PDB file of C-alpha atoms in Angstrom:
ATOM      1  CA  MET A   1       5.420  26.287  60.880  1.00 25.00           C
ATOM      2  CA  ARG A   2       2.902  28.975  59.979  1.00 26.00           C
ATOM      3  CA  LEU A   3       0.165  26.747  58.625  1.00 29.00           C
ATOM      4  CA  PRO A   4      -1.354  24.238  61.026  1.00 31.00           C
ATOM      5  CA  CYS A   5      -2.885  21.159  59.484  1.00 33.00           C
ATOM      6  CA  VAL A   6      -6.229  19.511  60.004  1.00 32.00           C
ATOM      7  CA  CYS A   7      -7.909  16.484  58.553  1.00 30.00           C
ATOM      8  CA  LEU A   8     -10.202  17.399  55.670  1.00 28.00           C
ATOM      9  CA  SER A   9     -12.859  15.075  57.053  1.00 26.00           C
ATOM     10  CA  SER A  10     -13.235  17.369  60.039  1.00 28.00           C
ATOM     11  CA  LEU A  11     -14.660  20.333  58.157  1.00 27.00           C
ATOM     12  CA  VAL A  12     -16.036  22.620  60.827  1.00 27.00           C
ATOM     13  CA  ASP A  13     -16.664  26.354  60.748  1.00 30.00           C
ATOM     14  CA  ARG A  14     -15.239  28.019  63.828  1.00 29.00           C
ATOM     15  CA  PRO A  15     -16.333  31.380  65.247  1.00 33.00           C
ATOM     16  CA  ALA A  16     -13.910  34.274  65.179  1.00 33.00           C
ATOM     17  CA  ARG A  17     -11.888  34.674  68.371  1.00 33.00           C
ATOM     18  CA  SER A  18     -10.637  37.682  70.199  1.00 34.00           C
ATOM     19  CA  ALA A  19      -6.944  38.474  70.669  1.00 36.00           C
ATOM     20  CA  ARG A  20      -7.127  37.344  74.302  1.00 37.00           C
ATOM     21  CA  ASP A  21      -7.989  33.819  73.136  1.00 37.00           C
ATOM     22  CA  GLU A  22      -4.551  33.337  71.555  1.00 37.00           C
ATOM     23  CA  SER A  23      -3.486  30.924  74.290  1.00 39.00           C
ATOM     24  CA  ALA A  24      -6.140  28.506  72.998  1.00 39.00           C
ATOM     25  CA  ALA A  25      -4.635  28.379  69.493  1.00 39.00           C
ATOM     26  CA  PRO A  26      -3.967  24.894  68.079  1.00 40.00           C
ATOM     27  CA  THR A  27      -0.634  23.448  69.161  1.00 40.00           C
ATOM     28  CA  ARG A  28       1.689  21.064  67.379  1.00 42.00           C
ATOM     29  CA  ARG A  29       2.670  17.612  68.483  1.00 40.00           C
ATOM     30  CA  GLY A  30       5.861  15.862  67.413  1.00 44.00           C
ATOM     31  CA  ASP A  31       4.052  13.070  65.549  1.00 43.00           C
ATOM     32  CA  GLY A  32       2.414  15.384  63.006  1.00 45.00           C
ATOM     33  CA  ARG A  33      -0.853  15.783  64.863  1.00 40.00           C
ATOM     34  CA  ARG A  34      -2.407  19.039  65.961  1.00 39.00           C
ATOM     35  CA  ARG A  35      -4.545  19.900  68.946  1.00 39.00           C
ATOM     36  CA  ARG A  36      -7.942  21.169  67.942  1.00 37.00           C
ATOM     37  CA  PRO A  37      -9.141  24.273  69.760  1.00 42.00           C
ATOM     38  CA  SER A  38     -12.076  22.161  70.952  1.00 41.00           C
ATOM     39  CA  GLY A  39      -9.655  19.534  72.314  1.00 41.00           C
ATOM     40  CA  GLY A  40      -8.449  16.208  70.977  1.00 39.00           C
ATOM     41  CA  TRP A  41      -5.808  15.463  68.358  1.00 36.00           C
ATOM     42  CA  VAL A  42      -6.236  15.224  64.607  1.00 35.00           C
ATOM     43  CA  ARG A  43      -3.751  13.763  62.125  1.00 35.00           C
ATOM     44  CA  SER A  44      -2.446  16.332  59.649  1.00 36.00           C
ATOM     45  CA  THR A  45      -3.401  15.747  56.028  1.00 40.00           C
ATOM     46  CA  TRP A  46      -3.381  19.177  54.366  1.00 45.00           C
ATOM     47  CA  PRO A  47      -2.088  22.592  55.385  1.00 47.00           C
ATOM     48  CA  VAL A  48      -4.729  25.258  55.902  1.00 49.00           C
ATOM     49  CA  ARG A  49      -4.774  28.945  56.609  1.00 51.00           C
ATOM     50  CA  VAL A  50      -5.278  30.217  60.127  1.00 50.00           C
ATOM     51  CA  ARG A  51      -7.547  33.150  60.832  1.00 49.00           C
ATOM     52  CA  ASN A  52      -7.797  34.427  64.395  1.00 48.00           C
ATOM     53  CA  GLY A  53      -6.021  31.287  65.610  1.00 48.00           C
ATOM     54  CA  TRP A  54      -8.628  28.926  64.146  1.00 43.00           C
ATOM     55  CA  PRO A  55      -7.883  26.678  61.194  1.00 40.00           C
ATOM     56  CA  THR A  56      -9.901  27.489  58.094  1.00 44.00           C
ATOM     57  CA  VAL A  57     -10.148  24.342  56.030  1.00 45.00           C
ATOM     58  CA  VAL A  58      -9.566  24.565  52.315  1.00 60.00           C
ATOM     59  CA  SER A  59     -11.283  21.723  50.473  1.00 81.00           C
ATOM     60  CA  ILE A  60      -9.097  20.752  47.523  1.00 89.00           C
ATOM     61  CA  ASP A  61      -9.636  17.767  45.238  1.00 92.00           C
ATOM     62  CA  THR A  62      -6.047  16.512  45.259  1.00 92.00           C
ATOM     63  CA  ASP A  63      -6.877  13.594  42.952  1.00 94.00           C
ATOM     64  CA  ALA A  64      -8.110  16.081  40.345  1.00 95.00           C
ATOM     65  CA  LEU A  65      -4.897  18.104  40.704  1.00 96.00           C
ATOM     66  CA  LYS A  66      -2.772  15.003  40.214  1.00 96.00           C
ATOM     67  CA  ALA A  67      -4.758  13.862  37.175  1.00 97.00           C
ATOM     68  CA  ASN A  68      -4.682  17.319  35.624  1.00 97.00           C
ATOM     69  CA  PHE A  69      -0.960  17.694  36.214  1.00 97.00           C
ATOM     70  CA  ALA A  70      -0.321  14.298  34.616  1.00 96.00           C
ATOM     71  CA  ASP A  71      -2.256  15.456  31.530  1.00 97.00           C
ATOM     72  CA  VAL A  72      -0.364  18.761  31.415  1.00 97.00           C
ATOM     73  CA  ALA A  73       3.019  17.053  31.921  1.00 96.00           C
ATOM     74  CA  GLY A  74       2.163  14.793  28.984  1.00 96.00           C
ATOM     75  CA  HIS A  75       2.864  17.770  26.722  1.00 97.00           C
ATOM     76  CA  GLY A  76       6.513  17.535  27.701  1.00 95.00           C
ATOM     77  CA  PRO A  77       8.403  19.207  30.534  1.00 94.00           C
ATOM     78  CA  ASP A  78      10.359  21.547  28.246  1.00 95.00           C
ATOM     79  CA  GLU A  79       7.249  22.805  26.498  1.00 97.00           C
ATOM     80  CA  VAL A  80       5.354  23.357  29.760  1.00 97.00           C
ATOM     81  CA  ALA A  81       8.277  25.126  31.456  1.00 96.00           C
ATOM     82  CA  GLN A  82       8.980  27.254  28.393  1.00 96.00           C
ATOM     83  CA  TYR A  83       5.361  28.396  28.225  1.00 98.00           C
ATOM     84  CA  PHE A  84       5.398  29.187  31.964  1.00 97.00           C
ATOM     85  CA  TYR A  85       8.564  31.287  31.813  1.00 97.00           C
ATOM     86  CA  SER A  86       7.567  32.990  28.554  1.00 97.00           C
ATOM     87  CA  TYR A  87       4.310  34.083  30.119  1.00 98.00           C
ATOM     88  CA  LEU A  88       6.017  35.179  33.352  1.00 97.00           C
ATOM     89  CA  PHE A  89       8.707  37.215  31.607  1.00 97.00           C
ATOM     90  CA  LEU A  90       6.376  38.822  29.061  1.00 97.00           C
ATOM     91  CA  ARG A  91       3.748  39.753  31.641  1.00 97.00           C
ATOM     92  CA  TYR A  92       6.217  40.626  34.406  1.00 96.00           C
ATOM     93  CA  PRO A  93       9.516  41.606  32.731  1.00 96.00           C
ATOM     94  CA  GLU A  94      11.011  42.722  36.063  1.00 93.00           C
ATOM     95  CA  THR A  95      11.209  39.052  37.082  1.00 93.00           C
ATOM     96  CA  ARG A  96      13.600  38.157  34.234  1.00 94.00           C
ATOM     97  CA  GLU A  97      16.645  39.610  35.976  1.00 93.00           C
ATOM     98  CA  MET A  98      16.188  37.122  38.820  1.00 91.00           C
ATOM     99  CA  PHE A  99      17.039  34.185  36.537  1.00 91.00           C
ATOM    100  CA  PRO A 100      20.206  33.038  34.751  1.00 91.00           C
ATOM    101  CA  PRO A 101      20.684  33.848  31.054  1.00 92.00           C
ATOM    102  CA  SER A 102      20.387  30.171  30.101  1.00 92.00           C
ATOM    103  CA  MET A 103      17.094  28.788  31.354  1.00 93.00           C
ATOM    104  CA  ALA A 104      17.649  25.067  30.589  1.00 92.00           C
ATOM    105  CA  LYS A 105      18.550  24.097  34.170  1.00 93.00           C
ATOM    106  CA  GLN A 106      15.921  26.431  35.580  1.00 93.00           C
ATOM    107  CA  ARG A 107      13.204  24.795  33.471  1.00 93.00           C
ATOM    108  CA  ASP A 108      14.309  21.405  34.817  1.00 94.00           C
ATOM    109  CA  ARG A 109      14.177  22.749  38.375  1.00 94.00           C
ATOM    110  CA  LEU A 110      10.682  24.144  37.866  1.00 95.00           C
ATOM    111  CA  VAL A 111       9.312  20.877  36.516  1.00 94.00           C
ATOM    112  CA  GLY A 112      11.111  18.874  39.195  1.00 95.00           C
ATOM    113  CA  ALA A 113       9.635  21.066  41.946  1.00 95.00           C
ATOM    114  CA  LEU A 114       6.146  20.818  40.454  1.00 96.00           C
ATOM    115  CA  VAL A 115       6.414  17.047  40.198  1.00 95.00           C
ATOM    116  CA  ARG A 116       7.542  16.815  43.824  1.00 95.00           C
ATOM    117  CA  ILE A 117       4.781  19.125  45.069  1.00 95.00           C
ATOM    118  CA  VAL A 118       2.010  17.363  43.169  1.00 94.00           C
ATOM    119  CA  THR A 119       3.338  13.911  44.103  1.00 93.00           C
ATOM    120  CA  ASP A 120       3.431  14.801  47.805  1.00 91.00           C
ATOM    121  CA  VAL A 121       0.240  16.845  47.870  1.00 89.00           C
ATOM    122  CA  ASP A 122      -1.334  14.242  50.191  1.00 85.00           C
ATOM    123  CA  ASN A 123       1.797  13.840  52.329  1.00 86.00           C
ATOM    124  CA  VAL A 124       2.066  17.007  54.386  1.00 83.00           C
ATOM    125  CA  GLY A 125       4.876  15.608  56.512  1.00 86.00           C
ATOM    126  CA  GLU A 126       7.103  15.489  53.416  1.00 88.00           C
ATOM    127  CA  LEU A 127       5.691  18.452  51.519  1.00 91.00           C
ATOM    128  CA  VAL A 128       5.781  21.241  54.101  1.00 93.00           C
ATOM    129  CA  PRO A 129       9.493  20.905  55.013  1.00 94.00           C
ATOM    130  CA  TYR A 130      10.312  20.709  51.279  1.00 95.00           C
ATOM    131  CA  LEU A 131       8.346  23.910  50.618  1.00 95.00           C
ATOM    132  CA  GLU A 132       9.939  25.683  53.573  1.00 95.00           C
ATOM    133  CA  ASP A 133      13.408  24.766  52.262  1.00 95.00           C
ATOM    134  CA  LEU A 134      12.418  25.795  48.732  1.00 95.00           C
ATOM    135  CA  GLY A 135      11.180  29.130  50.090  1.00 94.00           C
ATOM    136  CA  ARG A 136      14.485  29.727  51.907  1.00 94.00           C
ATOM    137  CA  ASP A 137      16.364  28.957  48.699  1.00 93.00           C
ATOM    138  CA  HIS A 138      14.194  31.401  46.774  1.00 93.00           C
ATOM    139  CA  ARG A 139      14.722  34.154  49.353  1.00 90.00           C
ATOM    140  CA  LYS A 140      18.495  33.736  48.869  1.00 90.00           C
ATOM    141  CA  PHE A 141      17.953  34.789  45.251  1.00 87.00           C
ATOM    142  CA  GLY A 142      15.894  37.824  46.194  1.00 87.00           C
ATOM    143  CA  THR A 143      12.386  36.412  45.912  1.00 89.00           C
ATOM    144  CA  LEU A 144       9.874  38.480  47.850  1.00 89.00           C
ATOM    145  CA  ALA A 145       6.332  37.673  48.915  1.00 88.00           C
ATOM    146  CA  GLY A 146       5.173  40.131  46.231  1.00 89.00           C
ATOM    147  CA  HIS A 147       6.594  37.883  43.499  1.00 92.00           C
ATOM    148  CA  TYR A 148       4.349  34.929  44.333  1.00 94.00           C
ATOM    149  CA  PRO A 149       1.142  36.323  42.765  1.00 95.00           C
ATOM    150  CA  ALA A 150       2.913  36.757  39.401  1.00 95.00           C
ATOM    151  CA  VAL A 151       4.239  33.201  39.559  1.00 96.00           C
ATOM    152  CA  GLY A 152       0.798  31.935  40.535  1.00 96.00           C
ATOM    153  CA  GLU A 153      -0.769  33.716  37.571  1.00 97.00           C
ATOM    154  CA  ALA A 154       1.832  32.248  35.232  1.00 97.00           C
ATOM    155  CA  LEU A 155       1.320  28.770  36.666  1.00 97.00           C
ATOM    156  CA  LEU A 156      -2.479  28.861  36.400  1.00 97.00           C
ATOM    157  CA  THR A 157      -2.281  30.278  32.876  1.00 98.00           C
ATOM    158  CA  THR A 158       0.114  27.490  31.894  1.00 98.00           C
ATOM    159  CA  LEU A 159      -2.057  24.791  33.416  1.00 98.00           C
ATOM    160  CA  ARG A 160      -5.170  26.229  31.731  1.00 98.00           C
ATOM    161  CA  HIS A 161      -3.368  26.437  28.377  1.00 98.00           C
ATOM    162  CA  PHE A 162      -2.210  22.815  28.399  1.00 98.00           C
ATOM    163  CA  SER A 163      -5.465  21.502  29.900  1.00 98.00           C
ATOM    164  CA  GLY A 164      -7.555  22.762  27.005  1.00 97.00           C
ATOM    165  CA  ASP A 165     -11.215  21.764  27.260  1.00 97.00           C
ATOM    166  CA  ALA A 166     -10.536  19.753  30.425  1.00 97.00           C
ATOM    167  CA  TRP A 167     -10.039  23.009  32.377  1.00 97.00           C
ATOM    168  CA  THR A 168     -13.016  23.765  34.631  1.00 96.00           C
ATOM    169  CA  ASP A 169     -13.919  26.446  37.165  1.00 95.00           C
ATOM    170  CA  ARG A 170     -13.513  23.847  39.936  1.00 94.00           C
ATOM    171  CA  LEU A 171     -10.043  22.904  38.696  1.00 96.00           C
ATOM    172  CA  GLN A 172      -9.139  26.604  38.556  1.00 95.00           C
ATOM    173  CA  ALA A 173     -10.329  27.044  42.149  1.00 93.00           C
ATOM    174  CA  ASP A 174      -8.468  23.937  43.356  1.00 93.00           C
ATOM    175  CA  TRP A 175      -5.198  24.958  41.705  1.00 95.00           C
ATOM    176  CA  ALA A 176      -5.551  28.541  42.972  1.00 94.00           C
ATOM    177  CA  ALA A 177      -6.163  27.332  46.539  1.00 91.00           C
ATOM    178  CA  ALA A 178      -3.300  24.838  46.360  1.00 92.00           C
ATOM    179  CA  TYR A 179      -0.928  27.460  44.959  1.00 94.00           C
ATOM    180  CA  GLY A 180      -1.982  29.878  47.702  1.00 91.00           C
ATOM    181  CA  ILE A 181      -1.009  27.338  50.337  1.00 90.00           C
ATOM    182  CA  VAL A 182       2.295  26.624  48.585  1.00 94.00           C
ATOM    183  CA  ALA A 183       3.086  30.359  48.277  1.00 93.00           C
ATOM    184  CA  ASP A 184       2.159  31.005  51.924  1.00 92.00           C
ATOM    185  CA  THR A 185       4.377  28.151  53.071  1.00 93.00           C
ATOM    186  CA  MET A 186       7.306  29.175  50.892  1.00 94.00           C
ATOM    187  CA  SER A 187       7.121  32.860  51.799  1.00 90.00           C
ATOM    188  CA  GLY A 188       6.775  32.099  55.536  1.00 83.00           C
TER     189      GLY A 188
END
């Protein structure tokens, strides 16, 4: 797995390391815990990016994401998915050929995947394997790492649209960070 996990309560800035320090990179244990570079084990709670072999913690308010998604989903799954795909195809018309002519099933798949991701946002043990499988499925249909920014833009625009006045800069940052982790995991 590309993205090691650390507990958000252990927010620590780590110094950059040289290439010869790679042997000290965090290692994985079978029970979902990771070895910290400083020693000791920490239970995984959220995937983070790794820079120079050191985990860089991304602080995301997962409760806010869940509450916001519940509000957005209240507008109806068809309406949310239709807005998402309309934005994606109008802004990035080259993506349209990757999808079937009839989008009904695809809209259901999108909403189902979003529900699963948001539901399991605090359960990395379930979420990461799901995202890795989802990424493999997407690669079978020709999805490239370069497609993820367009999808992320469409997703954030959709969430902002249906959130209305409830949309804040912090919510924008949390969703952007969460989507970045999802995209990194899927494109891995």
